[in-house]
Short mmCIF file of C-alpha atoms in Angstrom, two decimals:
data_model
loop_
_atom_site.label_atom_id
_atom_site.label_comp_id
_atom_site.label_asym_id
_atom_site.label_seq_id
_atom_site.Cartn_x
_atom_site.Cartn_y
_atom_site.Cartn_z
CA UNK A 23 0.81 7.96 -23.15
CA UNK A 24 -0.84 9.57 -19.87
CA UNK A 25 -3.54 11.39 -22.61
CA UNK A 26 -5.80 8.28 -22.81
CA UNK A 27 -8.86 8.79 -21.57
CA UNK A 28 -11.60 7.34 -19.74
CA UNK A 29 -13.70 7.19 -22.10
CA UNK A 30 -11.52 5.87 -24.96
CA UNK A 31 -9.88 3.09 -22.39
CA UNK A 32 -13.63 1.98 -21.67
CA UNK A 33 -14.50 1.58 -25.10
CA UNK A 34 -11.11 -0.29 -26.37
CA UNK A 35 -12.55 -3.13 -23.96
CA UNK A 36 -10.43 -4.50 -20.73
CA UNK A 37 -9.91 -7.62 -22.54
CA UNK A 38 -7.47 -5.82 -24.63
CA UNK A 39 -5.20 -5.16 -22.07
CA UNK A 40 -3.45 -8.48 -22.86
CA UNK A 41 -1.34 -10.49 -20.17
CA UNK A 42 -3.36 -9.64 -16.93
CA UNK A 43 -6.40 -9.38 -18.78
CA UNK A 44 -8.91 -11.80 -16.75
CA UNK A 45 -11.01 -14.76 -18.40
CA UNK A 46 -14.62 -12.68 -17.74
CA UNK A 47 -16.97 -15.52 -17.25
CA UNK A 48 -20.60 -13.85 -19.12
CA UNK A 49 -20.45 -10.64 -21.25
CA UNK A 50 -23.25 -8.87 -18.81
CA UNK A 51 -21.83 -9.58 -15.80
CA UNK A 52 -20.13 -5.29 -16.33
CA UNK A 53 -24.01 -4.30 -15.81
CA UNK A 54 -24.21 -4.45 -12.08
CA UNK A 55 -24.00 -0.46 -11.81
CA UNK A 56 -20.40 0.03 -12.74
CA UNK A 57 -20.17 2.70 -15.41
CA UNK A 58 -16.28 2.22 -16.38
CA UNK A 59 -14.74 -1.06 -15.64
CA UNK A 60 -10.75 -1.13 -15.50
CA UNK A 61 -8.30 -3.45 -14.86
CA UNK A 62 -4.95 -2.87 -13.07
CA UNK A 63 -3.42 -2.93 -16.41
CA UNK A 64 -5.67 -0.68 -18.12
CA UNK A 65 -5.57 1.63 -14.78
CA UNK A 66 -1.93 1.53 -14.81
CA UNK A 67 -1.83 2.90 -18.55
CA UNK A 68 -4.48 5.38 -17.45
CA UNK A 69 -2.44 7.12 -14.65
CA UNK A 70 1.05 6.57 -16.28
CA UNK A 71 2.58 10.25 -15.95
CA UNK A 72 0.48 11.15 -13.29
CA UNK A 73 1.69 12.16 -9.89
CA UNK A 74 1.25 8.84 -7.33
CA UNK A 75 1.84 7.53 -3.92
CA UNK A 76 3.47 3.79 -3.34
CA UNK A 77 3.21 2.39 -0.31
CA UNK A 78 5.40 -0.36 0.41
CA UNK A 79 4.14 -3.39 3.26
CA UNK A 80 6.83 -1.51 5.33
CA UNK A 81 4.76 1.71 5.62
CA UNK A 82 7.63 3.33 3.56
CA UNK A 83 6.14 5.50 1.08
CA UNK A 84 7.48 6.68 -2.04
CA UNK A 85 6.18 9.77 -3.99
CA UNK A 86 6.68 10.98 -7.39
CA UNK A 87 5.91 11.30 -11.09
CA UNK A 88 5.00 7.14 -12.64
CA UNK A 89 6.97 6.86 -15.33
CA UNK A 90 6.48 2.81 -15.97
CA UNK A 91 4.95 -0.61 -14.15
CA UNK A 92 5.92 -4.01 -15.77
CA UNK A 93 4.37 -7.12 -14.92
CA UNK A 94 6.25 -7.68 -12.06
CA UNK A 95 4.82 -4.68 -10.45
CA UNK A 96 8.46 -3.00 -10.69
CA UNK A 97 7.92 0.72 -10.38
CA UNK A 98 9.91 3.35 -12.03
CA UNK A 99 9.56 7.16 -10.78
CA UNK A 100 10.96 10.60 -11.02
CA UNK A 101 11.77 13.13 -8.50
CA UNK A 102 10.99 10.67 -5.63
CA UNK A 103 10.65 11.49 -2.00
CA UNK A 104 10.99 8.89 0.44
CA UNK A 105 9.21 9.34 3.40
CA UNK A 106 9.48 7.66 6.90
CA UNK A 107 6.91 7.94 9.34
CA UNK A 108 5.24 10.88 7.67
CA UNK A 109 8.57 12.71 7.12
CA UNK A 110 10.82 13.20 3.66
CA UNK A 111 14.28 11.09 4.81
CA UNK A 112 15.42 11.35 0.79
CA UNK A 113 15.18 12.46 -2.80
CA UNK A 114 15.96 10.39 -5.88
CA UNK A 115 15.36 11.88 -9.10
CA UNK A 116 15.01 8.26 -10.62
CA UNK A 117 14.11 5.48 -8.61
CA UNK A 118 13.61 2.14 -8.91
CA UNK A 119 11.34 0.28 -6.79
CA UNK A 120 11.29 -3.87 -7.07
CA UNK A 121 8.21 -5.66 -7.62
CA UNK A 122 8.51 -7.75 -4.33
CA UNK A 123 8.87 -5.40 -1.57
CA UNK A 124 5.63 -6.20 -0.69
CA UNK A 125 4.62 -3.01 -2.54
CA UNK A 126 1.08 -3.17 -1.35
CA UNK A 127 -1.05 -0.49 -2.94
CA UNK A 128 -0.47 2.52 -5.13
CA UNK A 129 -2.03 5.65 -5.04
CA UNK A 130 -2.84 8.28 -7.55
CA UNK A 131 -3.57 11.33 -6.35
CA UNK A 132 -0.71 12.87 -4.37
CA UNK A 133 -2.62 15.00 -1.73
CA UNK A 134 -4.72 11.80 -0.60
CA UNK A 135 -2.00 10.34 1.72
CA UNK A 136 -0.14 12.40 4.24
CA UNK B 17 -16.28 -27.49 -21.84
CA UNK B 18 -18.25 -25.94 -19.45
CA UNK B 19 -18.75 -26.39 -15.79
CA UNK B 20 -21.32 -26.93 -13.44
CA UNK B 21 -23.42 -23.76 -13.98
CA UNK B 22 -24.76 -24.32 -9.68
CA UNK B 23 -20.95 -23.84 -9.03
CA UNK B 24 -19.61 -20.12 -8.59
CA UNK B 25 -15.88 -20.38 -9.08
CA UNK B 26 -13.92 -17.68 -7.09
CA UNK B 27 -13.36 -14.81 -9.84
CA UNK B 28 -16.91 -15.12 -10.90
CA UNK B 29 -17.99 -13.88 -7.23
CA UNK B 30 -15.23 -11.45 -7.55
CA UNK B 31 -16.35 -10.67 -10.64
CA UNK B 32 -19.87 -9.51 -9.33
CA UNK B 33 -18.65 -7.19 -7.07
CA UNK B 34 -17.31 -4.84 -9.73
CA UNK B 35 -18.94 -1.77 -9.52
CA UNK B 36 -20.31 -2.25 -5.89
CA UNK B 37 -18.66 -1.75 -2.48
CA UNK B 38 -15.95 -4.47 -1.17
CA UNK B 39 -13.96 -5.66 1.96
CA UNK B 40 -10.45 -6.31 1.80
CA UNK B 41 -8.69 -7.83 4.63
CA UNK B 42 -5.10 -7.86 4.20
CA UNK B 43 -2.48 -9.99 5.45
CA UNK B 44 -1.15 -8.28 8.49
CA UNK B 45 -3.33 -5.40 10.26
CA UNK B 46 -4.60 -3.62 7.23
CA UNK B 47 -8.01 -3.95 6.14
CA UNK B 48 -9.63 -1.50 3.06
CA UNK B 49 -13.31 -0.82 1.95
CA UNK B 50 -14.22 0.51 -1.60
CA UNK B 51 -15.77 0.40 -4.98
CA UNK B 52 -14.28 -2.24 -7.01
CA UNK B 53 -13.45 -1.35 -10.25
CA UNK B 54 -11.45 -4.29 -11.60
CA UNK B 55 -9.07 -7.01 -10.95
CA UNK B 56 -6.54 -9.14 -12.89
CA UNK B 57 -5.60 -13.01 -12.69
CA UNK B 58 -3.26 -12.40 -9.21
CA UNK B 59 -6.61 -10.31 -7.66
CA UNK B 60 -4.45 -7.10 -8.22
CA UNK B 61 -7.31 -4.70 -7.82
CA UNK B 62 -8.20 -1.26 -8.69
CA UNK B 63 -10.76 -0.01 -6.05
CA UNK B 64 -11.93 3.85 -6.20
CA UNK B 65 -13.13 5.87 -2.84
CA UNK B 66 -10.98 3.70 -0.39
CA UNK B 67 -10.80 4.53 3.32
CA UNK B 68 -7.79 2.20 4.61
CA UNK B 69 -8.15 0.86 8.40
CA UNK B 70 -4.73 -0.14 10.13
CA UNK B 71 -4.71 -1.48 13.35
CA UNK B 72 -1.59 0.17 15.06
CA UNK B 73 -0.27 -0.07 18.68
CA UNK B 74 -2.32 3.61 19.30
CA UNK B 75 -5.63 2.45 17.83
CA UNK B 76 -7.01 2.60 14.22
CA UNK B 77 -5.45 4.79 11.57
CA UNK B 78 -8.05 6.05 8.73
CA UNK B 79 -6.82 7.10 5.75
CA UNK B 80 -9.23 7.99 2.60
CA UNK B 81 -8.11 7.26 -1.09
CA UNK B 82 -9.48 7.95 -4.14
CA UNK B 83 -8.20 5.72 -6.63
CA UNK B 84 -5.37 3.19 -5.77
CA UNK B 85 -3.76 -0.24 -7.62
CA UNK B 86 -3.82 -3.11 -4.58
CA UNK B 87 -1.21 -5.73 -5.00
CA UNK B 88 -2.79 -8.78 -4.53
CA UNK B 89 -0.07 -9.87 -2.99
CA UNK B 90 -1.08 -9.83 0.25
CA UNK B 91 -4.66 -9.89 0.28
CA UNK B 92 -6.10 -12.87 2.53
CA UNK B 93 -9.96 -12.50 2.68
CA UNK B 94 -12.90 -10.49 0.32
CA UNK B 95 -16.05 -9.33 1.98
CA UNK B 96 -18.34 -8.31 -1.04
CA UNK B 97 -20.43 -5.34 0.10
CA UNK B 98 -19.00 -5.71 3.96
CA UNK B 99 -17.19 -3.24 5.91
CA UNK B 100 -15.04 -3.39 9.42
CA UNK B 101 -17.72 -0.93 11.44
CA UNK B 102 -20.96 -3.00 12.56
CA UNK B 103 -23.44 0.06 11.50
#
């Protein structure tokens, strides 16, 4: 599921991401410079797999391997490390974060947040 | 039905800003600038090249992202094309 591409998730349209999918006011409005427009849901199906960084409104931060996102923005992830102030305080090798923890931004890209 | 075409409703002004840089100040003392790649109906947004500003007790932490899902959760105010340093 982490194999689709840029490409191929520009050119299946972000309309057809279904629930989250936004009512896009005029068909041109994509042409002010951006070269591959994508939703959180189609970004979400884009970096499923893929090694990512949540950071919770606490400053918590969980790392690991996505393995889903619903529409509650409930996260699932293996081999998890929990770290506190910049330091590992756990390991889970499932975890289970809720959507309402105030889970404020996800990161892809493991190396981008220390 | 269509509306008044002078009005710009919200999501259409968000909606310009995709592709260009934006201003997100957060709820709390958090504030991010990037490229704005998309958005959904709660203004979850997918920005790309993000440097994050929070306003700790010891001064502003920086920290640089390259791609990153923002709940909209807590998202109070959109600067399109702004950014937190004056220059």
């Amino acid at each position: 599921m982490c194999g689709r591409s840029r490409a191929t998730s520009q050119s299946s349209s972000v309309l057809k991401t279904g629930a989250v999918a936004i009512d896009r006011p005029k068909a041109g409005t994509m042409e002010n410079g951006s070269k591959d427009a994508s939703d959180p849901a189609a970004f979400l199906g884009e970096i499923t797999g893929a090694p990512v960084t949540v950071k919770l409104n606490s400053g918590v931060v969980y790392k690991g391997e996505l393995q889903s996102v619903d529409g509650y923005m409930n996260i699932a992830l293996e081999q998890t490390k929990e770290h506190v102030n910049g330091r590992v305080k756990r390991n889970y090798g499932d975890a289970f974060i809720r959507g309402n923890n105030g889970g404020s931004s996800l990161f892809v890209g493991l190396s981008s947040v220390s | 039905m269509s509306h008044n075409p002078s009005q710009l409703l919200p999501s259409e002004l968000i909606d310009r800003c995709i592709g260009s840089k934006i201003w997100v100040i957060m709820k709390g003392d958090k504030e991010l600038v990037g490229t704005l790649r998309g958005f959904d109906v709660y203004v979850n947004m997918v920005l790309e090249d993000v440097t994050e500003y929070e306003i700790t007790t010891e001064g502003r932490r920086i920290t640089k992202l390259d791609q990153i899902l923002l709940n909209g959760n807590n998202i109070a105010i959109l600067v399109p094309g702004g950014s937190p340093d004056p220059e």
